[in-house]
GROMACS .gro file of C-alpha atoms in nm:
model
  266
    1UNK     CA    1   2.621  18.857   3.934
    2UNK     CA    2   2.935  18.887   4.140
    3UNK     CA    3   3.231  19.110   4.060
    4UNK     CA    4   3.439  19.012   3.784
    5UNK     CA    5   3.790  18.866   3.903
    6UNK     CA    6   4.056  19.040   3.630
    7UNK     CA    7   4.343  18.823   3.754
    8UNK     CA    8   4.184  18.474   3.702
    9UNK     CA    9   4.309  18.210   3.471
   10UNK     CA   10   3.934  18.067   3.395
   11UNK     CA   11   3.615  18.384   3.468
   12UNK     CA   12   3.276  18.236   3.355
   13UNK     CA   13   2.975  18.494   3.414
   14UNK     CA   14   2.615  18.404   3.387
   15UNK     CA   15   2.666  18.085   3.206
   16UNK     CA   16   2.387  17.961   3.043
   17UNK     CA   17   2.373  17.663   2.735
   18UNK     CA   18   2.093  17.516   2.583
   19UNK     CA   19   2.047  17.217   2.357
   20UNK     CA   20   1.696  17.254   2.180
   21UNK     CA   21   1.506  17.301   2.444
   22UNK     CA   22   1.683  17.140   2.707
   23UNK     CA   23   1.905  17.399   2.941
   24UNK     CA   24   2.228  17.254   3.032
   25UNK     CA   25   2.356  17.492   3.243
   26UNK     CA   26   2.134  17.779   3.371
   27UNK     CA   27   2.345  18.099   3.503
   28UNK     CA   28   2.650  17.982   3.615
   29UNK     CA   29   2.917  18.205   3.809
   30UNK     CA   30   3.263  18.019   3.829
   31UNK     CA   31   3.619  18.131   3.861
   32UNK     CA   32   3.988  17.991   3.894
   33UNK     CA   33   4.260  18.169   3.995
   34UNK     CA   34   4.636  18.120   3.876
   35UNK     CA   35   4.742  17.794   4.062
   36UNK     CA   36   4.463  17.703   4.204
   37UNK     CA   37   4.309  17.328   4.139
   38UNK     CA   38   3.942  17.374   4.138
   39UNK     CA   39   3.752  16.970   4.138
   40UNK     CA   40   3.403  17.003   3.975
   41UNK     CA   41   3.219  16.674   4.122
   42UNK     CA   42   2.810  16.591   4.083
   43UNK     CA   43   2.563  16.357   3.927
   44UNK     CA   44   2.572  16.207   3.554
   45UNK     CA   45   2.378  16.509   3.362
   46UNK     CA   46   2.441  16.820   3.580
   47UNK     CA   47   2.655  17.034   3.354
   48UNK     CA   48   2.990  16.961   3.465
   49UNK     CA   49   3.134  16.820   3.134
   50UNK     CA   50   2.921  17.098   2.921
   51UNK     CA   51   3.067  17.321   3.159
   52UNK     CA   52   3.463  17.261   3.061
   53UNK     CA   53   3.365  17.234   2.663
   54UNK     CA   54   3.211  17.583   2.717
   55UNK     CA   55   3.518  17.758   2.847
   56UNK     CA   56   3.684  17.609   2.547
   57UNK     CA   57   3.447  17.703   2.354
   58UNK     CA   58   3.430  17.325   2.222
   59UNK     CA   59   3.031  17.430   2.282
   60UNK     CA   60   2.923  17.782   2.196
   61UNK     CA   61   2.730  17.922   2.513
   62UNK     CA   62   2.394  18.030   2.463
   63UNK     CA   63   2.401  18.330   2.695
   64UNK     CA   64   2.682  18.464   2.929
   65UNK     CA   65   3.114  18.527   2.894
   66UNK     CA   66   3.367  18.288   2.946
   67UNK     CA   67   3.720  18.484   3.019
   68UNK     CA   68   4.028  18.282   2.994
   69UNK     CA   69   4.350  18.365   3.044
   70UNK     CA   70   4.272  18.765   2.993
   71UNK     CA   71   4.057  18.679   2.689
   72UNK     CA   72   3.736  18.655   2.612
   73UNK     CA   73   3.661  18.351   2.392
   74UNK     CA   74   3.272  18.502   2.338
   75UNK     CA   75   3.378  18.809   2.199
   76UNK     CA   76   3.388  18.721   1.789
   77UNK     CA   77   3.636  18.919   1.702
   78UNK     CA   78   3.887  18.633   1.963
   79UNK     CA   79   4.123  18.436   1.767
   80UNK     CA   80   4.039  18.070   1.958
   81UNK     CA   81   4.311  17.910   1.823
   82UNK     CA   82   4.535  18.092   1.963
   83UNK     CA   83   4.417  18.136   2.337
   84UNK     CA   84   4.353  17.709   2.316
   85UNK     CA   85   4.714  17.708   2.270
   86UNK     CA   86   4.709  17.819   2.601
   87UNK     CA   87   4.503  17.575   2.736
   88UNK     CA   88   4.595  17.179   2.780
   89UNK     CA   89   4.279  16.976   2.761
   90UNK     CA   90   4.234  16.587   2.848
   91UNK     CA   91   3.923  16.407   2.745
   92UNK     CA   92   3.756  16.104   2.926
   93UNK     CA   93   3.890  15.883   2.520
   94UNK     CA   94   4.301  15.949   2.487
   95UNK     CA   95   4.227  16.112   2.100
   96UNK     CA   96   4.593  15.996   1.983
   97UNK     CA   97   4.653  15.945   1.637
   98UNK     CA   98   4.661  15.575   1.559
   99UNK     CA   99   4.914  15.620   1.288
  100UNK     CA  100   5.172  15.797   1.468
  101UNK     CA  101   5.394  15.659   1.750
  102UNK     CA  102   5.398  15.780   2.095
  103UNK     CA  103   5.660  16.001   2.023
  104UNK     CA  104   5.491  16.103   1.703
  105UNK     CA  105   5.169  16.194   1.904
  106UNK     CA  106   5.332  16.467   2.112
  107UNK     CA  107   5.587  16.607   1.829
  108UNK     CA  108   5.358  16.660   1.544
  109UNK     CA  109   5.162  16.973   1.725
  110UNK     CA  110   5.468  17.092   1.851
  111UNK     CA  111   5.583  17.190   1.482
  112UNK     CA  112   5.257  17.213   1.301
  113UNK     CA  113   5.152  17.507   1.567
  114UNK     CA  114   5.389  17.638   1.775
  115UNK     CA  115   5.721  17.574   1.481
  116UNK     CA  116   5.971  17.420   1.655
  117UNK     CA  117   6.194  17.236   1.490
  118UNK     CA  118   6.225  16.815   1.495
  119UNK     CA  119   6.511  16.847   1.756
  120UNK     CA  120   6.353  17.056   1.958
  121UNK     CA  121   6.044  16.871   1.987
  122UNK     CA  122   6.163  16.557   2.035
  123UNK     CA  123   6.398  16.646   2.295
  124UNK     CA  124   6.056  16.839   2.457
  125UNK     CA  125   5.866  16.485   2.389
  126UNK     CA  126   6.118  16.246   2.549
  127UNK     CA  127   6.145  16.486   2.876
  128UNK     CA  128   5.770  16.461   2.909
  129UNK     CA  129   5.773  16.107   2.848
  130UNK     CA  130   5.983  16.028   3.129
  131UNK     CA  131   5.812  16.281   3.317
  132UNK     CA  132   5.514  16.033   3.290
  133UNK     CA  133   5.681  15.716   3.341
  134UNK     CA  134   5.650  15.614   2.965
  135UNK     CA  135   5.992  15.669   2.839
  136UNK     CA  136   5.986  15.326   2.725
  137UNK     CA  137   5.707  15.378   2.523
  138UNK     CA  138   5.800  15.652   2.332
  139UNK     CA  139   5.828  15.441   1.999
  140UNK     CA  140   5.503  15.228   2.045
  141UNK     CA  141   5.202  15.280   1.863
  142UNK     CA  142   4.844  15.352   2.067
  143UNK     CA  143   4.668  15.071   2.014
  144UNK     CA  144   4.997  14.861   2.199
  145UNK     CA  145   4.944  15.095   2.493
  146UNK     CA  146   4.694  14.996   2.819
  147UNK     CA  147   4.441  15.256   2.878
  148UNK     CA  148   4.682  15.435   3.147
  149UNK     CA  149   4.975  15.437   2.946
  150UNK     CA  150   4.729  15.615   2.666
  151UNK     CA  151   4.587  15.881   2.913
  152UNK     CA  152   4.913  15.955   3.025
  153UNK     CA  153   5.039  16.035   2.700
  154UNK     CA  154   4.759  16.204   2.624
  155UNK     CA  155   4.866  16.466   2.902
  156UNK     CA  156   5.213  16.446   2.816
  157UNK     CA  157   5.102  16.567   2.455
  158UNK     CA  158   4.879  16.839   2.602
  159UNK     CA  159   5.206  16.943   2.833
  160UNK     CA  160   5.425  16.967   2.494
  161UNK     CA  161   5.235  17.300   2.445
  162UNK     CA  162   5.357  17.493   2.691
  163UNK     CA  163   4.974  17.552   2.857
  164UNK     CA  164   4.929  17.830   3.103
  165UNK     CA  165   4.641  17.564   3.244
  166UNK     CA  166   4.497  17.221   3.214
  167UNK     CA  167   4.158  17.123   3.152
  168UNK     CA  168   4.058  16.730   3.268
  169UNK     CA  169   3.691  16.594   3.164
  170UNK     CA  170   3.706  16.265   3.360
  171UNK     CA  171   4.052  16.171   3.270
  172UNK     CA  172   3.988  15.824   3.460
  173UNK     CA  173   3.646  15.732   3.385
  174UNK     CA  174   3.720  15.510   3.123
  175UNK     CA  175   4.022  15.328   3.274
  176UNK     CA  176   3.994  15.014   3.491
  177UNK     CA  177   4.056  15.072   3.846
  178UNK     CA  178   4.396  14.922   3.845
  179UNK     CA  179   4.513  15.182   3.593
  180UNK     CA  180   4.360  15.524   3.752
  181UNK     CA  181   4.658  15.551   3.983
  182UNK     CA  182   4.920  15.581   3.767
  183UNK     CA  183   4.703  15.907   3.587
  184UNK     CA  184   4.627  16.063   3.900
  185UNK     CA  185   5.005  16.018   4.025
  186UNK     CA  186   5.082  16.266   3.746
  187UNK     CA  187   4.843  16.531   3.774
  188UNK     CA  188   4.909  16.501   4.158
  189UNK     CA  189   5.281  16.605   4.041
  190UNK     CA  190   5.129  16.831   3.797
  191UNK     CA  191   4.972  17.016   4.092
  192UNK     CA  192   5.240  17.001   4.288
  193UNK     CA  193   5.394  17.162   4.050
  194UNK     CA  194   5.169  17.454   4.058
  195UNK     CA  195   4.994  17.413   3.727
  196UNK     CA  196   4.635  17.575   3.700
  197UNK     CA  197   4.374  17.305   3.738
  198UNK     CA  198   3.993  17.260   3.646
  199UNK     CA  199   3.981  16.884   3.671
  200UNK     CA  200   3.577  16.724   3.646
  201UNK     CA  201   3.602  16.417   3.868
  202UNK     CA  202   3.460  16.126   4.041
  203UNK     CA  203   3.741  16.010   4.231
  204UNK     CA  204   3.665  16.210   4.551
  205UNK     CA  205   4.049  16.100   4.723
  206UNK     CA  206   4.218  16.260   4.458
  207UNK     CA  207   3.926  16.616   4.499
  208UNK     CA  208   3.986  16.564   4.913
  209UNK     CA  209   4.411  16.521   4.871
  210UNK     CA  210   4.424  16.774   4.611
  211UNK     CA  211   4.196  17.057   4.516
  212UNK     CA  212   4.213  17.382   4.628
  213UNK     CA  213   3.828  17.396   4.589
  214UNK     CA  214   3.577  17.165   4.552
  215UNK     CA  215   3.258  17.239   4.334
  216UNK     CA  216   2.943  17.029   4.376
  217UNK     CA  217   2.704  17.075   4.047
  218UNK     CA  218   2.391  16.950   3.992
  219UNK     CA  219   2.124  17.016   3.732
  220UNK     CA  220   2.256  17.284   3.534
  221UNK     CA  221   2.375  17.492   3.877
  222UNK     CA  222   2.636  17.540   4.082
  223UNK     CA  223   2.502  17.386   4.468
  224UNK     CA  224   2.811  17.450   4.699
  225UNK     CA  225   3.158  17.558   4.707
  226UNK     CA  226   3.457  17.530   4.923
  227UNK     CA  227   3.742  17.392   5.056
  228UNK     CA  228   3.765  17.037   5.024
  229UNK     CA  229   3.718  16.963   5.396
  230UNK     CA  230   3.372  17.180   5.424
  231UNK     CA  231   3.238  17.031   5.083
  232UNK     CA  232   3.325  16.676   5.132
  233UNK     CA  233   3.312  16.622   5.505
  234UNK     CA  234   3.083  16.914   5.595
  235UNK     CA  235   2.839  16.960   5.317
  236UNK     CA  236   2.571  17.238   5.398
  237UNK     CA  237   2.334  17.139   5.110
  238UNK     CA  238   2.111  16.825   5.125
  239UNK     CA  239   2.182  16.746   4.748
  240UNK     CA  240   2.539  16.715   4.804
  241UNK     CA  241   2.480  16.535   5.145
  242UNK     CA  242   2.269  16.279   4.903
  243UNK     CA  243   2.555  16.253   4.666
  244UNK     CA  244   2.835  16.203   4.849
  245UNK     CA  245   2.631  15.948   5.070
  246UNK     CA  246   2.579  15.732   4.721
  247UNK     CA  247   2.918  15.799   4.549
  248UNK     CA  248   3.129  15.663   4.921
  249UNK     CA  249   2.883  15.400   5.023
  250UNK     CA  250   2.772  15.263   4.695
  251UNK     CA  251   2.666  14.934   4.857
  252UNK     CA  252   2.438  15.058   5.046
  253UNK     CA  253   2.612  14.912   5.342
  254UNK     CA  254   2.500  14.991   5.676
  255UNK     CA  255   2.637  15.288   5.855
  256UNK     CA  256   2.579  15.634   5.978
  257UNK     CA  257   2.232  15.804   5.881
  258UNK     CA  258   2.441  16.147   5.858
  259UNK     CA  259   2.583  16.146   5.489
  260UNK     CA  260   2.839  16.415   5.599
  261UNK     CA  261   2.975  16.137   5.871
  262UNK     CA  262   2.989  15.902   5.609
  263UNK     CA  263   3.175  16.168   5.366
  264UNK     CA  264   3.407  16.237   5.638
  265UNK     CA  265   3.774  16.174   5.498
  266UNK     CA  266   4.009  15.918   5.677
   0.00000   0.00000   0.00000
């Protein structure tokens, strides 16, 4: 096991979780630091989503410690509710409550958890909301909302909390193409911005444009590591030559036998 990194927003040591007897994840070693934007790409089924519940403890591991922030979430004596007020987390389905308006959505945990009062949180809401491009919105109800619009708020509510980093599962997987852009224009700003980042992705642009480091799982273990430009373009491991070759020529279109050429960013 490699040395633990004290300073790191996200430190997860000898990860292991099982369902029955199916192993999910099988030893992993992962870190973040503060401000970094770390994009966890792979197959369907390797771990990657399991992964993120685990260091929210959304999914109890079976074996290993997750350290966030300074704390560790394993350790039963950890109050999780209040380190996951510390962490923003966006799921592949928006989770907004259908009852409340927009504006509703990112006021009510604002004074429920952290207290602040209906001023306060409302003037927080409406500066996120324009932050996001849905200013206009701010008094519709979720179901009037596209899918975009509803992911977007969905970050803008996570964002209301103050988090000292932001957890994405797939935050475009279940948008139509024409809608992804306007979600990954935000957490590109977001980024910019120098928000800590663990972001589990397909779109490979927005892993190439943005991440600090790129993490290639597959079946329960971490394959390769590294900068963007030596993961995507130069991968050292045949399983993530093999992937990238399928995810950027899913047509099976003629080109170059080398699936690093073909990975190679334009």
């Amino acid at each position: 096991m490699t040395a633990t990194r004290p300073d790191a927003a996200i430190d997860v040591r000898g990860l292991r979780k099982s369902f029955g007897d199916l192993e999910v994840l099988k030893g992993i070693d992962f870190y973040v630091e503060r401000g970094e934007v770390v994009c966890v790409i792979g197959p369907s089924g390797s771990g990657k989503s399991t992964l993120l519940r685990c260091i929210n403890m959304l999914e109890p591991p079976s074996a290993g410690s997750v350290v966030v922030a300074g704390t560790d979430m394993t350790d039963p004596d950890t109050d999780l509710d209040a380190v996951r007020r510390r962490i923003g987390m966006v799921f592949q389905q928006f989770n907004l409550f259908p009852h409340l308006t927009v504006l509703g959505n990112l006021c009510i945990a604002q004074r429920k958890v952290l207290g602040r009062g209906r001023h306060e949180a409302e003037q927080i809401a409406r500066e996120l909301l324009a932050k996001v491009g849905l200013m206009d919105k701010a008094g519709s109800y979720p179901a009037q909302l596209s899918g975009g619009q509803s992911q977007r708020a969905a970050i803008a509510r996570s964002l209301s909390m103050n988090p000292e980093l932001m957890l994405f599962d797939e935050p475009t997987s279940a948008l139509d193409p024409e809608l992804v852009g306007d979600v990954l224009t935000v957490m590109r700003e977001l980024a910019e911005e120098g928000m800590t980042m663990m972001v589990v992705t397909h779109e490979m642009s927005f892993a190439r444009d943005v991440a600090d480091r790129v993490v290639f799982m597959d079946d329960g273990m971490i394959v390769e590591q590294g900068n963007p430009q030596e993961v995507l373009a130069r991968p050292q491991h045949r399983r993530t030559q093999d992937f990238l070759f399928r995810v950027l020529n899913p047509t099976g279109t003629t080109g170059s036998a080398d699936p690093a050429d073909q990975a190679t960013p334009r």
